[in-house]
mmCIF file of C-alpha atoms and ligand atoms in Angstrom:
data_model
loop_
_atom_site.group_PDB
_atom_site.id
_atom_site.type_symbol
_atom_site.label_atom_id
_atom_site.label_comp_id
_atom_site.label_asym_id
_atom_site.label_seq_id
_atom_site.Cartn_x
_atom_site.Cartn_y
_atom_site.Cartn_z
ATOM 1 C CA MET A 1 -14.074 -5.371 4.218
ATOM 2 C CA THR A 2 -14.017 -5.145 8.018
ATOM 3 C CA GLU A 3 -10.906 -3.875 9.756
ATOM 4 C CA ALA A 4 -10.289 -5.738 13.003
ATOM 5 C CA ASP A 5 -7.666 -6.752 15.527
ATOM 6 C CA LEU A 6 -6.047 -9.949 14.284
ATOM 7 C CA ASN A 7 -4.611 -12.810 16.304
ATOM 8 C CA LEU A 8 -2.840 -15.044 13.843
ATOM 9 C CA VAL A 9 -0.697 -18.117 13.661
ATOM 10 C CA VAL A 10 1.758 -19.095 10.918
ATOM 11 C CA VAL A 11 0.501 -22.281 9.273
ATOM 12 C CA GLU A 12 2.907 -22.441 6.339
ATOM 13 C CA ARG A 13 6.245 -20.870 5.511
ATOM 14 C CA LEU A 14 7.850 -21.236 2.089
ATOM 15 C CA ASP A 15 10.802 -19.664 0.349
ATOM 16 C CA ALA A 16 9.211 -17.656 -2.446
ATOM 17 C CA ALA A 17 12.566 -16.428 -3.835
ATOM 18 C CA GLU A 18 16.017 -15.460 -2.574
ATOM 19 C CA ASP A 19 15.362 -13.426 0.610
ATOM 20 C CA VAL A 20 11.576 -13.617 0.234
ATOM 21 C CA VAL A 21 9.369 -15.799 2.421
ATOM 22 C CA SER A 22 5.745 -16.561 1.747
ATOM 23 C CA LEU A 23 3.780 -16.901 5.000
ATOM 24 C CA THR A 24 0.325 -18.398 5.248
ATOM 25 C CA LEU A 25 -1.505 -17.138 8.320
ATOM 26 C CA ALA A 26 -4.689 -18.414 9.964
ATOM 27 C CA ASP A 27 -6.829 -17.073 12.803
ATOM 28 C CA ALA A 28 -5.420 -18.379 16.105
ATOM 29 C CA SER A 29 -8.863 -19.671 17.157
ATOM 30 C CA GLY A 30 -9.634 -21.179 13.779
ATOM 31 C CA ASP A 31 -12.373 -18.641 12.957
ATOM 32 C CA PRO A 32 -12.830 -17.280 9.430
ATOM 33 C CA LEU A 33 -10.658 -14.226 8.829
ATOM 34 C CA PRO A 34 -12.128 -10.811 7.968
ATOM 35 C CA SER A 35 -12.928 -10.523 4.271
ATOM 36 C CA TRP A 36 -10.716 -8.485 1.964
ATOM 37 C CA GLU A 37 -10.379 -7.295 -1.597
ATOM 38 C CA PRO A 38 -7.355 -7.267 -3.924
ATOM 39 C CA GLY A 39 -4.957 -4.438 -3.050
ATOM 40 C CA ALA A 40 -5.617 -4.781 0.699
ATOM 41 C CA HIS A 41 -2.881 -5.026 3.310
ATOM 42 C CA ILE A 42 -2.689 -6.004 6.960
ATOM 43 C CA ASP A 43 -0.610 -4.543 9.772
ATOM 44 C CA ILE A 44 1.686 -6.965 11.556
ATOM 45 C CA THR A 45 3.108 -6.091 14.977
ATOM 46 C CA VAL A 46 6.829 -6.827 14.850
ATOM 47 C CA GLY A 47 9.340 -7.529 17.639
ATOM 48 C CA ASP A 48 9.768 -3.965 18.922
ATOM 49 C CA GLY A 49 5.981 -3.419 19.103
ATOM 50 C CA THR A 50 5.789 -1.234 15.979
ATOM 51 C CA THR A 51 3.781 -2.274 12.952
ATOM 52 C CA ARG A 52 4.574 -3.063 9.331
ATOM 53 C CA GLN A 53 2.178 -3.328 6.419
ATOM 54 C CA TYR A 54 2.091 -6.365 4.140
ATOM 55 C CA SER A 55 -0.136 -6.777 1.096
ATOM 56 C CA LEU A 56 -2.383 -9.813 0.982
ATOM 57 C CA CYS A 57 -1.447 -11.982 -1.981
ATOM 58 C CA GLY A 58 -3.625 -15.077 -1.579
ATOM 59 C CA SER A 59 -7.215 -15.594 -2.676
ATOM 60 C CA PRO A 60 -9.956 -13.389 -1.167
ATOM 61 C CA ASP A 61 -12.339 -16.331 -1.681
ATOM 62 C CA ASP A 62 -10.506 -18.353 0.968
ATOM 63 C CA ARG A 63 -11.429 -16.866 4.370
ATOM 64 C CA SER A 64 -9.450 -19.549 6.249
ATOM 65 C CA VAL A 65 -6.002 -18.027 5.542
ATOM 66 C CA TYR A 66 -4.134 -14.906 4.521
ATOM 67 C CA ARG A 67 -0.912 -15.069 2.561
ATOM 68 C CA ILE A 68 1.830 -12.434 2.619
ATOM 69 C CA GLY A 69 5.247 -12.245 0.948
ATOM 70 C CA VAL A 70 8.036 -10.593 2.932
ATOM 71 C CA LEU A 71 11.369 -9.431 1.542
ATOM 72 C CA ASN A 72 14.247 -9.544 4.015
ATOM 73 C CA GLU A 73 15.762 -6.059 4.129
ATOM 74 C CA PRO A 74 18.665 -6.014 6.599
ATOM 75 C CA ALA A 75 19.242 -2.305 5.873
ATOM 76 C CA GLY A 76 15.608 -1.457 6.764
ATOM 77 C CA ARG A 77 14.035 -0.612 10.138
ATOM 78 C CA GLY A 78 14.179 -4.219 11.381
ATOM 79 C CA GLY A 79 10.623 -5.416 10.763
ATOM 80 C CA SER A 80 11.391 -7.734 7.866
ATOM 81 C CA VAL A 81 14.426 -9.232 9.627
ATOM 82 C CA TRP A 82 12.197 -9.988 12.622
ATOM 83 C CA VAL A 83 9.587 -11.604 10.360
ATOM 84 C CA HIS A 84 12.264 -13.766 8.718
ATOM 85 C CA ASP A 85 13.820 -14.765 12.050
ATOM 86 C CA ALA A 86 10.787 -15.152 14.313
ATOM 87 C CA LEU A 87 7.871 -16.255 12.187
ATOM 88 C CA LYS A 88 8.339 -19.992 11.817
ATOM 89 C CA VAL A 89 5.406 -22.386 11.432
ATOM 90 C CA GLY A 90 3.372 -22.326 14.666
ATOM 91 C CA ALA A 91 4.478 -18.796 15.696
ATOM 92 C CA ALA A 92 1.741 -16.495 16.978
ATOM 93 C CA LEU A 93 1.488 -12.892 15.855
ATOM 94 C CA SER A 94 -0.897 -10.005 16.155
ATOM 95 C CA GLY A 95 -1.975 -7.355 13.738
ATOM 96 C CA ARG A 96 -4.824 -5.300 12.388
ATOM 97 C CA GLY A 97 -6.737 -4.991 9.159
ATOM 98 C CA PRO A 98 -7.373 -5.664 6.370
ATOM 99 C CA ARG A 99 -7.359 -2.152 4.950
ATOM 100 C CA ASN A 100 -7.401 -1.190 1.276
ATOM 101 C CA HIS A 101 -5.969 2.010 -0.161
ATOM 102 C CA PHE A 102 -5.066 0.364 -3.473
ATOM 103 C CA PRO A 103 -8.476 -0.842 -4.657
ATOM 104 C CA LEU A 104 -9.031 -2.472 -8.006
ATOM 105 C CA HIS A 105 -11.503 -0.430 -10.046
ATOM 106 C CA GLN A 106 -13.555 -1.880 -12.876
ATOM 107 C CA SER A 107 -12.083 -1.575 -16.325
ATOM 108 C CA PRO A 108 -12.147 -3.518 -19.608
ATOM 109 C CA ARG A 109 -8.298 -3.581 -19.640
ATOM 110 C CA TYR A 110 -5.502 -3.438 -17.094
ATOM 111 C CA LEU A 111 -1.771 -2.944 -17.317
ATOM 112 C CA PHE A 112 0.042 -4.154 -14.201
ATOM 113 C CA VAL A 113 3.629 -3.084 -13.569
ATOM 114 C CA ALA A 114 5.343 -4.735 -10.602
ATOM 115 C CA GLY A 115 8.882 -4.312 -9.316
ATOM 116 C CA GLY A 116 10.364 -6.820 -6.860
ATOM 117 C CA ILE A 117 8.202 -7.485 -3.803
ATOM 118 C CA GLY A 118 5.644 -5.057 -5.313
ATOM 119 C CA ILE A 119 4.258 -8.139 -7.055
ATOM 120 C CA THR A 120 2.314 -9.099 -3.883
ATOM 121 C CA PRO A 121 -0.800 -6.890 -4.227
ATOM 122 C CA ILE A 122 -0.716 -7.330 -8.008
ATOM 123 C CA LEU A 123 -0.973 -11.138 -7.676
ATOM 124 C CA ALA A 124 -4.348 -10.869 -5.953
ATOM 125 C CA MET A 125 -5.502 -8.333 -8.545
ATOM 126 C CA ILE A 126 -4.608 -10.624 -11.419
ATOM 127 C CA GLY A 127 -6.696 -13.392 -9.852
ATOM 128 C CA ALA A 128 -9.678 -11.027 -9.701
ATOM 129 C CA VAL A 129 -9.385 -9.664 -13.245
ATOM 130 C CA GLN A 130 -8.925 -13.169 -14.652
ATOM 131 C CA LYS A 131 -12.151 -14.131 -12.915
ATOM 132 C CA ALA A 132 -13.941 -11.027 -14.208
ATOM 133 C CA GLY A 133 -12.824 -11.835 -17.748
ATOM 134 C CA ALA A 134 -11.069 -8.492 -18.268
ATOM 135 C CA GLU A 135 -8.082 -8.024 -20.576
ATOM 136 C CA TRP A 136 -4.792 -7.615 -18.771
ATOM 137 C CA THR A 137 -1.049 -7.697 -19.104
ATOM 138 C CA LEU A 138 1.659 -7.785 -16.444
ATOM 139 C CA VAL A 139 5.242 -6.660 -16.632
ATOM 140 C CA TYR A 140 7.171 -7.893 -13.613
ATOM 141 C CA GLY A 141 10.711 -6.635 -13.083
ATOM 142 C CA GLY A 142 13.339 -7.627 -10.537
ATOM 143 C CA ARG A 143 17.085 -7.652 -10.060
ATOM 144 C CA ARG A 144 17.353 -11.231 -11.335
ATOM 145 C CA SER A 145 14.998 -14.205 -11.609
ATOM 146 C CA ALA A 146 16.239 -15.865 -8.423
ATOM 147 C CA SER A 147 15.193 -12.782 -6.424
ATOM 148 C CA MET A 148 11.697 -12.566 -7.951
ATOM 149 C CA ALA A 149 8.928 -14.099 -5.830
ATOM 150 C CA PHE A 150 5.996 -16.202 -7.068
ATOM 151 C CA LEU A 151 7.484 -16.740 -10.553
ATOM 152 C CA ASP A 152 5.958 -20.228 -10.807
ATOM 153 C CA GLU A 153 2.464 -18.925 -10.164
ATOM 154 C CA ILE A 154 2.954 -16.157 -12.683
ATOM 155 C CA SER A 155 4.338 -18.486 -15.333
ATOM 156 C CA ASP A 156 1.274 -20.700 -14.849
ATOM 157 C CA ILE A 157 -0.941 -17.761 -15.778
ATOM 158 C CA GLY A 158 0.517 -17.768 -19.283
ATOM 159 C CA SER A 159 1.616 -15.313 -21.904
ATOM 160 C CA ARG A 160 -0.038 -12.184 -20.549
ATOM 161 C CA ALA A 161 2.822 -11.894 -18.068
ATOM 162 C CA THR A 162 6.280 -10.693 -19.077
ATOM 163 C CA ILE A 163 9.068 -11.453 -16.627
ATOM 164 C CA TRP A 164 11.797 -8.811 -16.810
ATOM 165 C CA PRO A 165 14.927 -9.652 -14.773
ATOM 166 C CA GLN A 166 17.279 -6.692 -14.891
ATOM 167 C CA ASP A 167 20.490 -8.746 -15.120
ATOM 168 C CA THR A 168 19.458 -10.314 -18.438
ATOM 169 C CA HIS A 169 16.898 -7.841 -19.859
ATOM 170 C CA GLY A 170 17.999 -4.442 -18.453
ATOM 171 C CA LEU A 171 15.429 -1.981 -17.090
ATOM 172 C CA ILE A 172 11.739 -2.436 -17.965
ATOM 173 C CA ASP A 173 10.917 -0.607 -21.196
ATOM 174 C CA LEU A 174 8.477 1.782 -19.530
ATOM 175 C CA PRO A 175 8.316 4.250 -22.449
ATOM 176 C CA GLY A 176 7.379 1.348 -24.732
ATOM 177 C CA LEU A 177 4.589 0.378 -22.329
ATOM 178 C CA LEU A 178 3.214 3.748 -21.365
ATOM 179 C CA SER A 179 3.992 6.357 -23.999
ATOM 180 C CA GLU A 180 0.610 5.831 -25.724
ATOM 181 C CA PRO A 181 -2.155 6.921 -23.303
ATOM 182 C CA ARG A 182 -5.234 4.697 -23.527
ATOM 183 C CA ASP A 183 -8.681 5.598 -22.302
ATOM 184 C CA ASP A 184 -9.808 1.983 -21.843
ATOM 185 C CA THR A 185 -6.944 0.873 -19.564
ATOM 186 C CA LEU A 186 -6.153 1.269 -15.876
ATOM 187 C CA VAL A 187 -2.491 1.093 -14.845
ATOM 188 C CA TYR A 188 -1.637 -0.471 -11.476
ATOM 189 C CA CYS A 189 1.947 -0.214 -10.287
ATOM 190 C CA CYS A 190 3.724 -1.287 -7.117
ATOM 191 C CA GLY A 191 7.455 -1.499 -6.499
ATOM 192 C CA PRO A 192 10.510 0.543 -5.572
ATOM 193 C CA GLU A 193 10.352 4.342 -5.600
ATOM 194 C CA PRO A 194 12.369 4.926 -8.838
ATOM 195 C CA LEU A 195 9.932 2.666 -10.724
ATOM 196 C CA LEU A 196 6.919 4.493 -9.277
ATOM 197 C CA VAL A 197 8.362 7.919 -10.082
ATOM 198 C CA ALA A 198 9.131 6.865 -13.678
ATOM 199 C CA VAL A 199 5.649 5.394 -14.159
ATOM 200 C CA GLU A 200 4.007 8.513 -12.656
ATOM 201 C CA LYS A 201 5.938 10.721 -15.063
ATOM 202 C CA LEU A 202 5.044 8.675 -18.130
ATOM 203 C CA CYS A 203 1.390 8.450 -17.100
ATOM 204 C CA ALA A 204 1.033 12.240 -16.723
ATOM 205 C CA PRO A 205 -0.677 12.521 -20.161
ATOM 206 C CA TRP A 206 -2.988 9.567 -19.393
ATOM 207 C CA PRO A 207 -6.626 10.266 -18.443
ATOM 208 C CA SER A 208 -7.088 11.417 -14.843
ATOM 209 C CA GLY A 209 -7.652 8.424 -12.567
ATOM 210 C CA ALA A 210 -5.979 5.925 -14.934
ATOM 211 C CA LEU A 211 -2.901 5.394 -12.761
ATOM 212 C CA HIS A 212 -3.001 3.644 -9.376
ATOM 213 C CA LEU A 213 0.152 3.284 -7.313
ATOM 214 C CA GLU A 214 1.036 1.735 -4.014
ATOM 215 C CA ARG A 215 4.059 2.974 -2.123
ATOM 216 C CA PHE A 216 5.895 1.008 0.558
ATOM 217 C CA SER A 217 7.981 4.032 1.531
ATOM 218 C CA PRO A 218 6.960 7.696 1.648
ATOM 219 C CA LYS A 219 7.470 9.849 -1.420
ATOM 220 C CA ASP A 220 9.449 13.060 -1.247
ATOM 221 C CA VAL A 221 6.921 15.863 -0.845
ATOM 222 C CA GLY A 222 9.245 18.778 -0.083
ATOM 223 C CA ALA A 223 8.635 21.442 2.575
ATOM 224 C CA PRO A 224 5.169 22.043 4.069
ATOM 225 C CA VAL A 225 3.115 24.948 2.681
ATOM 226 C CA ARG A 226 3.017 26.716 6.070
ATOM 227 C CA SER A 227 6.069 27.118 8.242
ATOM 228 C CA ASP A 228 4.058 28.463 11.216
ATOM 229 C CA SER A 229 1.504 26.981 13.629
ATOM 230 C CA PHE A 230 -2.110 26.306 12.705
ATOM 231 C CA GLU A 231 -5.268 25.378 14.593
ATOM 232 C CA VAL A 232 -7.238 22.159 14.484
ATOM 233 C CA VAL A 233 -10.820 22.082 15.682
ATOM 234 C CA LEU A 234 -12.023 18.578 16.605
ATOM 235 C CA THR A 235 -15.782 18.406 16.098
ATOM 236 C CA ASP A 236 -16.515 15.185 18.018
ATOM 237 C CA SER A 237 -14.252 16.010 20.978
ATOM 238 C CA GLY A 238 -15.177 19.701 21.043
ATOM 239 C CA VAL A 239 -11.611 20.936 21.471
ATOM 240 C CA THR A 240 -9.386 23.344 19.570
ATOM 241 C CA LEU A 241 -5.662 22.617 19.500
ATOM 242 C CA THR A 242 -2.589 24.371 18.149
ATOM 243 C CA VAL A 243 -0.203 22.394 15.940
ATOM 244 C CA PRO A 244 3.292 23.913 16.108
ATOM 245 C CA PRO A 245 5.685 23.546 13.160
ATOM 246 C CA ASP A 246 7.729 20.799 14.867
ATOM 247 C CA ARG A 247 4.813 18.468 15.719
ATOM 248 C CA THR A 248 2.330 16.479 13.658
ATOM 249 C CA ILE A 249 -1.441 16.783 13.960
ATOM 250 C CA LEU A 250 -1.473 13.170 15.164
ATOM 251 C CA GLU A 251 1.007 13.903 17.979
ATOM 252 C CA VAL A 252 -0.940 16.972 19.132
ATOM 253 C CA VAL A 253 -4.289 15.181 19.011
ATOM 254 C CA GLU A 254 -2.968 12.142 20.907
ATOM 255 C CA ALA A 255 -1.315 14.372 23.529
ATOM 256 C CA ALA A 256 -4.745 15.942 24.114
ATOM 257 C CA GLY A 257 -6.094 12.470 24.965
ATOM 258 C CA VAL A 258 -8.056 11.926 21.768
ATOM 259 C CA ASN A 259 -7.755 8.361 20.539
ATOM 260 C CA VAL A 260 -6.786 7.924 16.893
ATOM 261 C CA LEU A 261 -5.762 4.692 15.212
ATOM 262 C CA SER A 262 -2.393 4.983 13.549
ATOM 263 C CA SER A 263 0.238 2.604 12.299
ATOM 264 C CA CYS A 264 3.060 3.602 9.927
ATOM 265 C CA GLY A 265 3.406 7.249 11.029
ATOM 266 C CA GLU A 266 4.817 8.107 7.603
ATOM 267 C CA GLY A 267 1.747 8.524 5.397
ATOM 268 C CA THR A 268 1.866 5.193 3.590
ATOM 269 C CA CYS A 269 -0.681 2.903 5.291
ATOM 270 C CA GLY A 270 -3.900 4.944 5.517
ATOM 271 C CA THR A 271 -4.743 3.969 9.123
ATOM 272 C CA CYS A 272 -4.950 7.535 10.453
ATOM 273 C CA GLU A 273 -7.330 8.732 7.726
ATOM 274 C CA THR A 274 -9.446 11.518 9.198
ATOM 275 C CA GLY A 275 -12.463 13.315 7.774
ATOM 276 C CA VAL A 276 -12.053 17.043 7.005
ATOM 277 C CA VAL A 277 -15.080 19.241 7.654
ATOM 278 C CA ASP A 278 -13.550 22.612 6.827
ATOM 279 C CA GLY A 279 -10.216 24.188 5.905
ATOM 280 C CA GLU A 280 -7.635 23.159 3.321
ATOM 281 C CA PRO A 281 -5.209 20.340 4.156
ATOM 282 C CA ASP A 282 -1.600 20.336 2.974
ATOM 283 C CA HIS A 283 -1.611 16.709 1.801
ATOM 284 C CA ARG A 284 1.795 15.128 2.436
ATOM 285 C CA ASP A 285 0.801 11.458 2.382
ATOM 286 C CA SER A 286 1.702 8.734 -0.119
ATOM 287 C CA VAL A 287 -1.686 6.973 0.014
ATOM 288 C CA LEU A 288 -4.375 9.186 -1.486
ATOM 289 C CA THR A 289 -4.587 9.647 -5.250
ATOM 290 C CA PRO A 290 -4.208 13.205 -6.609
ATOM 291 C CA GLU A 291 -7.994 13.213 -7.166
ATOM 292 C CA GLU A 292 -8.683 12.140 -3.562
ATOM 293 C CA GLN A 293 -6.272 14.778 -2.273
ATOM 294 C CA ALA A 294 -7.918 17.486 -4.395
ATOM 295 C CA ASP A 295 -11.298 16.469 -2.953
ATOM 296 C CA ASN A 296 -10.080 17.529 0.530
ATOM 297 C CA SER A 297 -12.678 15.405 2.316
ATOM 298 C CA CYS A 298 -10.105 13.400 4.266
ATOM 299 C CA MET A 299 -6.418 13.518 5.179
ATOM 300 C CA MET A 300 -3.664 11.450 6.803
ATOM 301 C CA ILE A 301 -2.927 13.322 10.010
ATOM 302 C CA CYS A 302 0.369 11.547 10.748
ATOM 303 C CA VAL A 303 2.121 13.597 8.041
ATOM 304 C CA SER A 304 -0.313 16.026 6.415
ATOM 305 C CA ARG A 305 -0.596 19.582 7.673
ATOM 306 C CA SER A 306 -2.666 22.642 6.794
ATOM 307 C CA VAL A 307 -2.694 25.300 4.127
ATOM 308 C CA SER A 308 -5.406 27.296 5.898
ATOM 309 C CA PRO A 309 -4.876 28.803 9.396
ATOM 310 C CA ARG A 310 -7.597 26.460 10.725
ATOM 311 C CA LEU A 311 -8.661 22.908 9.941
ATOM 312 C CA VAL A 312 -11.897 21.375 11.207
ATOM 313 C CA LEU A 313 -11.574 17.597 11.608
ATOM 314 C CA GLU A 314 -14.016 14.781 12.386
ATOM 315 C CA LEU A 315 -12.340 13.679 15.599
HETATM 316 S S1 FES B 401 -0.479 6.141 10.264
HETATM 317 FE FE1 FES B 401 -0.121 5.320 8.288
HETATM 318 S S2 FES B 401 -0.885 6.904 6.978
HETATM 319 FE FE2 FES B 401 -0.959 7.772 8.937
#
């Protein structure tokens, strides 16, 4: 998967559900798009010049288009409203990616749990596991059927998918799904924060590495370990900088003229991933798995800080 600058054009726009549009995007020059794997997302530059991340939910085998599903959230930061208002067929847009921090690992069995627009990365995963011949089940919850995107496609897949609209079925029976840990099953979950928190809690007794989550908004990580300043040594740039308590590593590094790619600024997209040579990071991101965080070989410098007085970074 090659991350690149993207110049795209909207070639199809469909209503995928109440308040959800499905956009099919092609390269503006007609070239094949960078390859991707299920779980990947792209950054889209929205009206105010900031970026938003959208999971790819089409087929990775088709390099001529990407497909994304976007929920209109008028109470959000404005990105989805802009997408709904501005991105008609023929509209040009720019972005970056694809990038994958929610990769599909090999397993004989999968349990997919999707809530609302969290179905988008899961759709691409289901296509891949079907093709690989693995066992899988999906439980897809939403407020009500009319608000749940891609229901037709999911119904076509057959009986391995359970559609769980809250207005007629209540909340997904997560204890029924997850209370028996299995060592032959990987759990993939994407959706609103309360769903993710509940799934995380129930999967605590599952084997390490069994649960994979994708967050669209940052999780609550509490106060940083250190309340004072710390030092960052940048090996490639040969500089040492001080990060005060009220600034992020990313802000300090950028102010020193060192170029770092970043996007969300809240620890959810993975763009600012930086290699750690020495020192112990205070991981405050919502991207890395607990195992990846414990490994301490990389960190998201837009939100993560330091436990040790000094961090040595590959920058
Ligand atoms: S910029 Fe998105 S994780 Fe840091």
